[in-house]
């Protein structure tokens, strides 16, 4: 097995999952050749002015966080900022030093801004609603008539929430033009002890809006979300020993699940169609893997060893291959098998200890934690091409880095890391860059990124 | 199948009609239809399983020491060993810690029949007599458990009962037998714990093994297994929070809690 360099990995990722346009974008991220975008602050008319700061912040962050654009520095922007396409007037002779003339495309495409794209528009109050008029222009075009990429009206409530909503929708439309699924609106479920015991919490993808989701006043951990985002499964000690509990994310209520008689039922995850659940149970003695219907019925045993086997994860694309963690060969390693339990292969080399396998949405790569090259307990994050077993290391000994979970866009991951002292949730681009801390209160771990 | 069933029901109804007619009683509901007879399925005879070997080594141990059962069976659908070992694989080995001389019987079954084989472990008196426990009348169950029952410790990523833990568990077993006879309605929970280094998920399974191995050992020494409950906390409830071997070794433990 050989180590691979990141551009190769990304090339693999793109050939497996992204369309041609998407592949270009992933290539650009890593190669540093991102398209440049300018997003000057929008202005708000009437009462909309009270919430335009929230709007500007949200739009800028959504676009920046996507990681597909080079954000041009605001300090370089021209003084005369367009609010509508009509504001552009082609000068007879373009003179960048002329401050009195109307805005023009070259103000944005020429140095010092040197942008490829410009997002502009304004917010206004209309019938006590927030209205956003948003445009995206390709400023490299010679004429306004050919520059427009997006021109659209968005509506929301006349408050900060409405401002965030229209900003998210506009950002989503912009990113869609570049084949990128926006993360706006995606959520991260995680475990936090800040209420006094470990419970499941939820936040927006950027760390805002953190809320407690379970209230068992007990040890609640190891969450997983169904692929359609409607159900949450976790491991609960509320009834005594570790057992699987499922909640609806739509109603918040508990959904019946039959736990087989065992001292431990834990680490549940869903099949792609959400109809079945795979988990680890000590029903037969050692922790082994089982599959059941979503209500716990129709049990099938998948593995039969005298070793500890946990964390089964089914390929979200094919619904066939299961990644799991097993001690069958000694120290814990990541293995792969078919859904019927056949064709067991060890994926990690046997060095160190490996855990937390997580499929990317394309079902081609897994992110996981590994102590390879370090002493036990010093986890680093890796990504492996499951077919070739080529891997790349994302973190290098900066604290313990565990629990990776892919974003719906297949380009970001969320992890837990104690690099700052305490264990917190961080997000990053799947090449290890753009690291952002999302939590700070208490101990926070085991994030799951969902639609 | 449908026609068979229908004719059986018709026959049953006819019979019940005549039966009712004989007794000259009216208004009695007919009895349930007779069960449908199913023709026995004839299968080729299956040879009963063969026990290649079933041994114990050593066959004589001191109390608290281990003996290893080894076996190999061919052609069996299910293989089990009594004395609480339950269902086992067709070939394997298992350490046992009987408190007195014990016979183990291996039973191998398939459709063709059952084969059994037995071995005996002779247990001699221990070299050192464990201190006898004389509970004072004022002690309650909880305080006696915390006073007399000691935690045992494990090696990293291991759930076998260590040599030094065997002595502790032998003392624990004697104390527990005395405590349980004084408090016949109480139970004991054995918590399995791990140090912080393995993954939380794997450690949940490992803690379960530690508590289960502890329970099995105590049961082998004659402690009533149905009064012992196990629970794994993995690495979620450390007793010591520093990142050092001194601390880790304290966290890799089975801890006993009175219920």
XYZ file of C-alpha atoms in Angstrom:
710
model
C 0.000 0.000 0.000
C 1.385 3.368 -0.955
C 0.654 6.791 0.326
C -0.881 9.109 -2.193
C -0.577 12.810 -2.612
C -3.605 14.953 -2.142
C -4.159 16.100 -5.740
C -4.353 12.459 -6.768
C -6.860 11.722 -4.042
C -8.949 14.648 -5.094
C -8.733 13.579 -8.722
C -10.060 10.203 -7.605
C -12.792 11.870 -5.615
C -13.858 13.925 -8.566
C -13.898 11.060 -11.041
C -16.008 9.039 -8.605
C -18.526 11.588 -7.532
C -18.533 14.970 -9.188
C -19.693 15.972 -12.637
C -17.206 17.544 -15.033
C -17.869 21.015 -13.688
C -17.602 19.764 -10.106
C -14.342 18.038 -10.891
C -12.926 21.340 -12.143
C -13.969 23.015 -8.946
C -12.401 20.421 -6.703
C -9.292 20.664 -8.833
C -9.288 24.408 -8.368
C -9.597 24.147 -4.575
C -6.498 22.108 -4.259
C -4.548 23.710 -7.059
C -5.296 27.127 -5.582
C -6.894 28.296 -8.843
C -10.276 29.260 -7.504
C -12.611 31.608 -9.321
C -12.551 35.034 -7.644
C -15.748 36.610 -6.414
C -16.533 40.064 -5.063
C -19.393 40.514 -2.622
C -19.724 44.165 -1.640
C -22.061 44.959 1.267
C -25.682 45.230 0.141
C -27.780 48.179 1.279
C -31.179 47.921 2.935
C -34.092 50.240 2.129
C -36.646 51.197 4.786
C -36.939 48.831 7.755
C -34.873 46.235 5.852
C -31.847 48.382 6.744
C -32.096 47.115 10.338
C -31.268 43.571 9.273
C -28.936 44.115 6.340
C -25.826 43.610 8.496
C -27.022 40.083 9.333
C -27.740 39.541 5.646
C -24.278 40.665 4.514
C -22.505 38.569 7.134
C -24.501 35.429 6.284
C -24.080 35.732 2.517
C -20.336 36.347 2.770
C -19.830 33.428 5.163
C -21.891 30.956 3.115
C -19.860 31.715 -0.003
C -16.529 31.771 1.807
C -17.244 28.535 3.721
C -18.063 26.671 0.522
C -14.361 26.867 -0.278
C -14.819 27.141 -4.041
C -14.095 30.848 -4.438
C -11.232 33.192 -3.828
C -12.818 36.017 -1.825
C -11.513 39.313 -3.187
C -10.531 41.799 -0.436
C -13.226 44.365 0.317
C -10.648 47.121 0.799
C -9.890 46.970 -2.941
C -13.501 47.497 -4.034
C -14.393 50.634 -6.016
C -16.302 53.370 -4.183
C -19.212 53.359 -6.570
C -21.035 50.086 -5.891
C -23.893 49.029 -8.186
C -27.217 48.022 -6.655
C -29.063 47.154 -9.859
C -27.993 46.138 -13.401
C -29.233 49.546 -14.620
C -26.509 51.212 -12.545
C -23.848 49.952 -14.963
C -22.990 52.414 -17.772
C -20.366 51.548 -20.301
C -17.879 54.459 -20.491
C -16.661 55.533 -23.903
C -13.137 55.193 -22.655
C -12.531 53.092 -19.509
C -10.538 55.093 -16.981
C -10.122 53.355 -13.605
C -9.133 56.608 -11.892
C -12.329 58.443 -12.855
C -14.368 58.435 -9.634
C -17.388 60.326 -10.888
C -18.601 58.074 -13.667
C -21.142 55.235 -13.277
C -20.056 51.723 -12.225
C -18.677 49.451 -14.923
C -17.738 45.746 -15.172
C -14.026 46.439 -15.537
C -14.044 48.194 -12.136
C -14.371 44.633 -10.793
C -12.484 42.529 -13.318
C -9.380 44.705 -13.591
C -6.736 45.015 -10.846
C -6.752 45.659 -7.960
C -10.047 43.747 -7.443
C -9.304 41.224 -10.235
C -12.562 39.374 -9.737
C -14.295 36.906 -12.029
C -17.718 37.339 -10.485
C -19.663 40.015 -8.645
C -22.670 39.423 -6.378
C -24.694 42.594 -5.834
C -28.198 43.827 -5.151
C -30.197 45.317 -2.284
C -32.785 44.470 0.335
C -36.037 46.343 0.801
C -39.228 46.301 2.816
C -42.369 45.378 0.875
C -45.763 44.651 2.524
C -43.952 44.203 5.835
C -41.726 41.524 4.257
C -38.020 41.482 3.515
C -37.325 41.370 -0.196
C -33.899 40.697 -1.656
C -33.050 41.632 -5.226
C -29.928 39.603 -5.962
C -27.700 39.409 -9.040
C -24.595 37.508 -9.945
C -22.562 38.943 -12.845
C -19.646 37.480 -14.719
C -17.604 40.700 -14.809
C -15.179 39.319 -17.419
C -17.897 39.745 -20.027
C -17.665 42.794 -22.339
C -21.345 43.824 -22.009
C -23.942 43.901 -19.249
C -26.338 42.044 -21.545
C -24.135 38.934 -21.456
C -22.833 39.301 -17.887
C -25.866 38.241 -15.896
C -25.660 34.731 -14.373
C -28.376 35.156 -11.746
C -31.087 37.788 -11.314
C -33.703 36.780 -8.803
C -36.076 38.051 -6.106
C -36.101 36.390 -2.669
C -38.582 36.927 0.174
C -38.380 36.436 3.927
C -39.709 37.796 7.194
C -38.671 41.296 8.207
C -36.219 40.251 10.939
C -32.770 38.685 11.400
C -34.139 35.200 10.655
C -35.606 36.479 7.392
C -32.317 38.156 6.520
C -30.460 34.873 7.096
C -33.037 32.955 5.043
C -32.777 35.143 1.937
C -28.971 35.216 2.258
C -28.834 31.398 2.452
C -31.122 31.054 -0.575
C -29.117 33.507 -2.664
C -25.844 31.793 -1.638
C -27.338 28.394 -2.540
C -28.243 29.680 -6.022
C -24.769 31.126 -6.537
C -23.045 27.900 -5.478
C -25.394 25.817 -7.628
C -24.016 27.648 -10.672
C -20.666 26.072 -9.849
C -22.009 22.565 -9.251
C -21.630 22.897 -5.507
C -24.312 21.913 -3.061
C -24.587 24.702 -0.534
C -24.174 23.759 3.088
C -26.593 26.500 4.087
C -29.473 24.883 5.922
C -27.458 21.756 6.764
C -27.274 20.770 10.421
C -24.740 19.135 12.691
C -25.915 16.864 15.504
C -23.345 16.282 18.228
C -22.820 15.220 21.827
C -22.299 17.900 24.470
C -21.981 17.697 28.244
C -22.842 21.359 28.836
C -26.206 20.557 30.457
C -24.410 18.452 33.096
C -24.630 15.090 31.329
C -23.912 14.043 27.760
C -26.934 14.768 25.550
C -27.509 15.232 21.820
C -27.342 18.830 20.631
C -27.869 20.364 17.202
C -26.466 23.434 15.462
C -26.358 25.037 12.033
C -23.398 23.985 9.898
C -21.496 27.166 10.776
C -21.836 26.688 14.542
C -24.704 29.146 14.991
C -28.022 28.340 16.623
C -26.774 25.676 19.117
C -29.666 23.908 20.844
C -30.108 20.916 23.135
C -32.099 18.140 21.411
C -32.386 15.348 24.033
C -33.285 15.851 27.691
C -32.695 12.459 29.329
C -30.392 13.778 32.094
C -28.326 10.663 31.483
C -25.489 9.444 29.291
C -26.631 9.882 25.667
C -24.019 9.442 22.931
C -22.999 8.056 19.509
C -25.631 9.732 17.312
C -26.380 8.888 13.675
C -28.964 10.401 11.349
C -31.004 8.588 8.674
C -29.973 9.578 5.117
C -33.297 11.387 4.550
C -32.663 13.422 7.687
C -35.903 12.405 9.417
C -34.613 10.158 12.226
C -31.849 10.230 14.799
C -30.477 7.025 16.385
C -28.231 7.147 19.440
C -26.927 5.052 22.317
C -28.682 5.758 25.605
C -27.933 4.711 29.185
C -31.287 6.085 30.357
C -32.774 2.580 30.723
C -29.701 1.112 32.478
C -27.125 -0.403 30.133
C -26.351 0.980 26.686
C -29.374 0.616 24.364
C -30.457 2.081 21.033
C -33.034 4.856 21.037
C -34.503 6.498 17.934
C -36.163 9.894 17.744
C -38.056 11.556 14.926
C -36.335 14.768 13.862
C -39.647 16.054 12.546
C -41.653 15.726 15.778
C -38.736 15.349 18.214
C -40.508 12.342 19.722
C -39.170 8.882 20.470
C -39.937 6.172 17.866
C -40.350 2.542 19.054
C -37.274 0.351 18.562
C -36.960 -3.211 19.803
C -33.636 -3.717 21.618
C -32.700 -7.392 21.699
C -31.893 -8.825 25.124
C -28.229 -7.919 25.637
C -25.953 -6.087 28.050
C -25.135 -3.689 25.182
C -26.904 -2.528 22.008
C -24.997 0.410 20.543
C -23.510 2.317 17.573
C -26.567 2.186 15.297
C -26.621 3.526 11.742
C -29.152 3.489 8.904
C -29.189 1.841 5.470
C -29.476 4.298 2.518
C -33.236 3.747 2.172
C -33.649 4.161 5.932
C -35.589 0.901 6.201
C -32.972 -1.006 8.145
C -30.579 -0.377 10.992
C -27.221 -2.001 11.622
C -25.701 -1.990 15.078
C -23.472 -3.766 17.561
C -24.918 -6.048 20.244
C -23.564 -8.365 22.938
C -26.633 -10.624 22.637
C -24.380 -13.606 21.879
C -21.545 -12.649 24.257
C -19.038 -10.480 22.392
C -20.106 -7.246 20.716
C -21.081 -8.396 17.196
C -22.868 -6.776 14.264
C -26.567 -7.200 13.548
C -29.040 -5.848 11.035
C -32.711 -5.240 11.827
C -35.725 -3.436 10.437
C -36.095 0.202 11.459
C -38.269 -0.875 14.409
C -35.719 -3.474 15.565
C -37.616 -6.505 14.242
C -36.387 -9.146 11.784
C -32.938 -9.473 13.326
C -30.057 -10.900 11.338
C -26.602 -11.550 12.694
C -23.880 -10.302 10.332
C -20.618 -11.290 12.047
C -19.580 -14.284 14.113
C -16.247 -13.820 15.876
C -14.925 -13.827 19.416
C -13.819 -10.201 19.186
C -15.259 -6.725 19.616
C -16.997 -5.323 16.509
C -18.657 -1.914 16.464
C -19.553 1.094 14.263
C -21.055 -0.559 11.159
C -21.616 1.968 8.326
C -23.306 1.025 5.051
C -22.175 2.543 1.754
C -24.737 5.339 1.173
C -24.509 4.942 -2.607
C -24.583 1.180 -3.171
C -26.245 0.077 0.079
C -23.988 -2.956 -0.015
C -20.549 -2.599 1.538
C -20.340 -2.187 5.315
C -17.375 -0.481 6.948
C -16.848 -1.488 10.562
C -14.322 -1.553 13.373
C -13.126 -4.915 14.657
C -10.542 -6.353 17.015
C -10.610 -9.711 15.215
C -6.976 -9.415 14.152
C -5.648 -7.853 17.376
C -5.782 -4.083 17.829
C -8.908 -2.351 16.502
C -8.828 -1.774 12.727
C -11.296 -0.760 10.019
C -12.711 -3.623 7.929
C -15.122 -3.875 5.029
C -17.645 -6.609 4.256
C -20.734 -7.130 2.120
C -24.161 -6.646 3.623
C -24.584 -10.440 3.923
C -21.397 -10.656 6.005
C -19.280 -12.102 3.187
C -15.989 -10.864 1.692
C -14.433 -9.444 4.845
C -11.347 -7.342 4.072
C -9.186 -5.323 6.409
C -8.791 -1.787 5.000
C -6.264 -0.292 7.414
C -2.768 -1.771 7.419
C -2.862 -3.293 10.895
C -0.575 -0.552 12.242
C -1.802 1.357 15.293
C -5.515 1.467 16.026
C -8.246 2.644 13.660
C -11.823 3.759 14.268
C -14.758 5.972 13.250
C -15.164 5.053 9.546
C -17.424 7.490 7.681
C -18.438 7.114 4.010
C -18.438 10.195 1.824
C -21.844 10.791 0.168
C -20.450 9.443 -3.127
C -19.630 6.116 -1.432
C -16.068 6.077 -2.744
C -13.939 7.289 0.167
C -13.950 6.943 3.912
C -12.761 9.417 6.486
C -11.568 7.746 9.701
C -9.364 8.150 12.751
C -6.066 6.283 13.057
C -3.147 6.256 15.487
C -0.734 5.066 12.792
C 2.726 6.423 13.584
C 1.656 7.571 17.062
C 1.141 5.898 20.423
C -2.358 4.602 21.319
C -4.925 7.347 21.890
C -3.239 9.886 19.595
C -5.807 9.883 16.825
C -5.306 11.619 13.499
C -7.741 11.949 10.624
C -7.240 10.140 7.349
C -9.169 9.735 4.111
C -8.927 6.466 2.189
C -10.041 5.496 -1.302
C -11.931 2.354 -0.298
C -11.368 0.622 -3.664
C -7.585 1.075 -3.860
C -6.894 1.526 -0.120
C -4.701 4.537 -0.918
C -4.892 7.015 1.918
C -3.949 10.548 2.871
C -3.390 11.990 6.369
C -5.237 15.236 7.168
C -4.029 16.064 10.690
C -0.522 15.676 12.030
C -0.387 15.183 15.776
C -2.206 18.404 16.738
C -4.188 16.919 19.630
C -6.597 14.016 19.266
C -8.708 14.240 16.133
C -11.657 11.866 15.875
C -15.252 11.286 14.739
C -15.121 12.597 11.140
C -18.473 13.001 9.392
C -18.895 14.202 5.790
C -20.963 17.206 4.850
C -23.764 16.675 2.306
C -21.561 18.429 -0.291
C -18.956 15.640 -0.037
C -16.219 18.273 0.237
C -16.229 19.247 3.897
C -15.907 17.161 7.038
C -16.733 17.883 10.647
C -14.576 16.380 13.394
C -13.923 16.546 17.102
C -10.498 17.660 18.238
C -8.851 18.614 21.519
C -6.167 20.666 19.721
C -7.275 23.777 21.594
C -7.176 22.113 25.038
C -10.716 20.812 25.438
C -12.540 18.553 22.974
C -14.556 20.680 20.528
C -16.231 20.386 17.139
C -14.339 21.722 14.113
C -15.156 21.767 10.412
C -12.669 21.669 7.561
C -12.346 21.159 3.848
C -11.647 17.503 3.071
C -8.052 18.413 2.198
C -7.459 19.483 5.807
C -7.540 23.242 5.154
C -10.069 25.895 6.268
C -10.212 24.557 9.820
C -12.924 26.298 11.835
C -13.883 25.824 15.480
C -17.678 25.578 15.837
C -18.173 24.982 19.590
C -16.501 26.248 22.739
C -18.814 25.643 25.736
C -18.239 22.367 27.622
C -16.954 19.200 25.964
C -18.376 18.553 22.483
C -17.807 15.432 20.388
C -19.210 12.914 17.878
C -20.578 15.341 15.277
C -22.868 14.093 12.482
C -23.378 16.407 9.514
C -26.776 16.048 7.877
C -28.919 17.723 5.220
C -53.265 -27.396 0.831
C -56.474 -25.381 0.579
C -58.557 -28.284 -0.653
C -57.028 -30.578 1.987
C -57.860 -28.111 4.698
C -61.384 -27.563 3.372
C -62.115 -31.287 3.295
C -60.715 -31.724 6.818
C -62.937 -28.920 8.057
C -65.928 -30.434 6.230
C -65.205 -33.805 7.797
C -64.898 -32.282 11.237
C -68.174 -30.405 10.772
C -69.897 -33.570 9.614
C -68.628 -35.507 12.628
C -69.654 -32.741 14.968
C -73.091 -32.721 13.387
C -73.528 -36.446 14.094
C -72.085 -36.095 17.579
C -74.545 -33.319 18.377
C -77.381 -35.414 16.940
C -76.568 -38.346 19.260
C -76.634 -36.249 22.394
C -80.008 -34.781 21.501
C -78.942 -31.362 22.679
C -79.605 -28.266 20.657
C -77.810 -24.920 20.683
C -74.342 -26.191 21.602
C -71.728 -24.595 19.335
C -69.688 -27.056 17.278
C -66.236 -27.937 18.609
C -63.187 -26.512 16.856
C -62.184 -28.205 13.639
C -59.826 -31.135 13.984
C -56.197 -30.252 13.305
C -54.992 -31.021 9.830
C -52.621 -33.939 9.789
C -49.286 -33.191 8.125
C -47.525 -36.042 6.436
C -44.131 -36.597 8.070
C -41.199 -35.532 5.917
C -38.885 -38.437 5.348
C -35.229 -37.472 5.254
C -32.092 -39.439 4.694
C -30.643 -40.503 8.063
C -27.922 -38.151 9.343
C -24.935 -39.504 11.217
C -24.773 -38.096 14.706
C -21.902 -35.695 15.418
C -18.486 -36.942 16.434
C -16.511 -35.556 19.363
C -12.913 -35.741 18.152
C -11.607 -34.828 21.592
C -12.675 -33.061 24.785
C -9.867 -32.566 27.299
C -8.987 -30.510 30.334
C -5.510 -29.391 31.361
C -4.471 -29.610 34.098
C -7.032 -32.016 35.449
C -6.147 -31.046 39.023
C -5.932 -27.394 40.107
C -5.783 -25.402 43.292
C -8.854 -23.365 44.046
C -8.712 -20.036 42.173
C -6.436 -21.377 39.449
C -7.473 -21.935 35.865
C -7.911 -25.131 33.901
C -8.306 -25.085 30.115
C -10.994 -27.077 28.357
C -10.219 -27.980 24.743
C -12.517 -29.628 22.282
C -13.171 -30.405 18.661
C -16.416 -31.719 17.213
C -17.319 -32.615 13.630
C -20.725 -32.706 11.986
C -22.634 -30.939 14.783
C -25.328 -28.307 14.364
C -24.956 -27.116 17.908
C -22.315 -27.688 20.555
C -22.691 -26.738 24.175
C -20.940 -27.281 27.483
C -22.803 -27.333 30.764
C -21.769 -25.574 34.013
C -22.820 -22.261 32.528
C -20.517 -22.193 29.522
C -23.445 -22.476 27.104
C -23.223 -22.693 23.325
C -19.685 -22.895 21.960
C -18.031 -23.184 18.567
C -17.284 -26.589 17.034
C -13.630 -26.343 18.005
C -12.175 -24.190 20.718
C -10.862 -23.773 24.200
C -12.033 -22.021 27.327
C -10.491 -21.256 30.705
C -12.560 -22.316 33.708
C -12.093 -21.540 37.370
C -14.209 -24.045 39.310
C -14.317 -23.573 43.083
C -14.769 -27.279 43.754
C -14.258 -30.458 41.732
C -16.500 -30.173 38.706
C -17.465 -32.348 35.767
C -17.979 -30.643 32.416
C -20.146 -32.319 29.804
C -19.917 -31.387 26.162
C -23.072 -32.047 24.164
C -22.987 -32.056 20.364
C -26.275 -32.329 18.519
C -27.485 -32.638 14.956
C -30.559 -34.165 13.305
C -29.008 -37.621 13.582
C -28.660 -37.538 17.339
C -26.559 -36.398 20.248
C -23.018 -37.180 21.312
C -21.700 -36.305 24.747
C -18.297 -36.406 26.354
C -17.331 -35.483 29.923
C -14.178 -34.424 31.741
C -13.611 -33.667 35.405
C -11.490 -30.988 37.030
C -10.336 -31.900 40.548
C -9.996 -28.866 42.764
C -7.790 -28.992 45.838
C -7.981 -26.650 48.822
C -6.240 -23.323 48.270
C -2.816 -22.770 49.758
C -3.964 -19.660 51.575
C -7.382 -19.606 53.128
C -9.302 -16.477 52.191
C -10.288 -14.394 55.211
C -13.750 -15.256 56.373
C -16.250 -12.495 56.479
C -18.251 -11.881 59.595
C -20.704 -9.130 58.818
C -21.688 -7.041 61.773
C -25.437 -6.614 62.196
C -25.311 -2.840 61.677
C -23.830 -3.023 58.138
C -26.200 -2.529 55.220
C -25.705 -4.147 51.819
C -24.156 -1.092 50.179
C -21.583 -0.401 52.852
C -20.576 -4.058 53.028
C -20.064 -4.171 49.269
C -17.957 -1.039 49.264
C -15.976 -2.257 52.313
C -15.307 -5.820 51.230
C -15.494 -6.012 47.443
C -12.435 -4.739 45.611
C -12.104 -3.517 42.024
C -9.983 -5.573 39.663
C -7.739 -4.191 36.922
C -6.978 -5.187 33.328
C -4.188 -4.851 30.787
C -4.631 -2.474 27.840
C -7.170 -3.749 25.278
C -7.560 -6.997 27.271
C -10.487 -8.547 29.100
C -8.817 -11.680 30.517
C -8.782 -11.832 34.299
C -5.152 -11.203 35.271
C -3.214 -13.463 37.673
C -3.292 -10.802 40.441
C -7.008 -10.222 39.867
C -7.790 -13.893 40.392
C -6.740 -13.676 44.025
C -8.854 -10.538 44.448
C -11.861 -12.144 42.790
C -11.503 -15.280 44.906
C -11.693 -13.075 48.020
C -14.563 -11.118 46.474
C -16.417 -14.367 45.791
C -16.152 -15.528 49.389
C -17.253 -12.143 50.676
C -20.124 -11.978 48.182
C -21.425 -15.383 49.131
C -21.553 -14.255 52.744
C -23.093 -10.895 51.852
C -25.694 -12.391 49.515
C -26.782 -14.925 52.134
C -27.263 -12.081 54.604
C -29.085 -9.914 52.047
C -31.066 -12.350 49.897
C -32.895 -9.652 47.899
C -30.000 -7.466 46.814
C -28.044 -7.624 43.568
C -24.645 -6.392 42.524
C -23.767 -4.516 39.349
C -20.370 -5.115 37.790
C -19.294 -2.061 35.779
C -16.695 -2.537 33.026
C -14.456 0.493 32.387
C -11.617 1.381 30.015
C -8.872 3.948 29.724
C -9.233 6.912 27.366
C -7.056 5.702 24.511
C -9.166 3.275 22.448
C -12.150 4.707 20.578
C -15.294 5.306 22.659
C -17.290 2.854 20.539
C -14.760 0.003 20.738
C -14.345 0.627 24.466
C -18.061 0.135 25.013
C -17.574 -3.416 23.722
C -14.353 -3.866 25.707
C -15.925 -2.705 28.993
C -18.711 -5.189 28.372
C -16.156 -8.003 28.020
C -14.443 -6.972 31.259
C -17.654 -6.965 33.279
C -18.798 -10.240 31.686
C -15.442 -11.974 32.298
C -15.600 -10.785 35.923
C -19.137 -12.111 36.332
C -18.227 -15.471 34.769
C -15.233 -15.810 37.074
C -17.329 -15.101 40.170
C -20.014 -17.520 38.963
C -17.364 -20.225 38.515
C -16.415 -19.645 42.148
C -19.988 -20.338 43.153
C -21.466 -16.831 43.368
C -25.066 -16.879 42.183
C -24.926 -15.480 38.624
C -28.521 -14.262 38.633
C -27.627 -11.762 41.334
C -24.823 -10.250 39.254
C -25.676 -7.658 36.604
C -23.146 -6.280 34.141
C -22.916 -2.890 32.483
C -20.254 -1.308 30.296
C -19.445 2.364 30.577
C -16.579 2.106 28.080
C -14.424 5.175 28.701
C -17.341 7.411 29.683
C -16.859 7.235 33.478
C -13.129 7.327 34.257
C -12.106 7.283 37.913
C -8.953 9.244 37.079
C -8.600 11.874 34.351
C -4.903 12.446 33.743
C -3.317 11.207 30.526
C -0.692 8.920 32.067
C -0.221 5.181 32.509
C -0.671 5.629 36.274
C -4.147 6.924 35.630
C -4.971 4.672 32.683
C -4.186 1.520 34.691
C -6.680 2.652 37.368
C -9.388 3.196 34.756
C -9.084 -0.260 33.153
C -11.239 -1.904 35.786
C -14.278 -3.838 36.876
C -16.037 -1.864 39.586
C -18.698 -3.296 41.880
C -21.802 -1.324 42.783
C -24.525 -2.387 45.222
C -28.087 -2.180 43.928
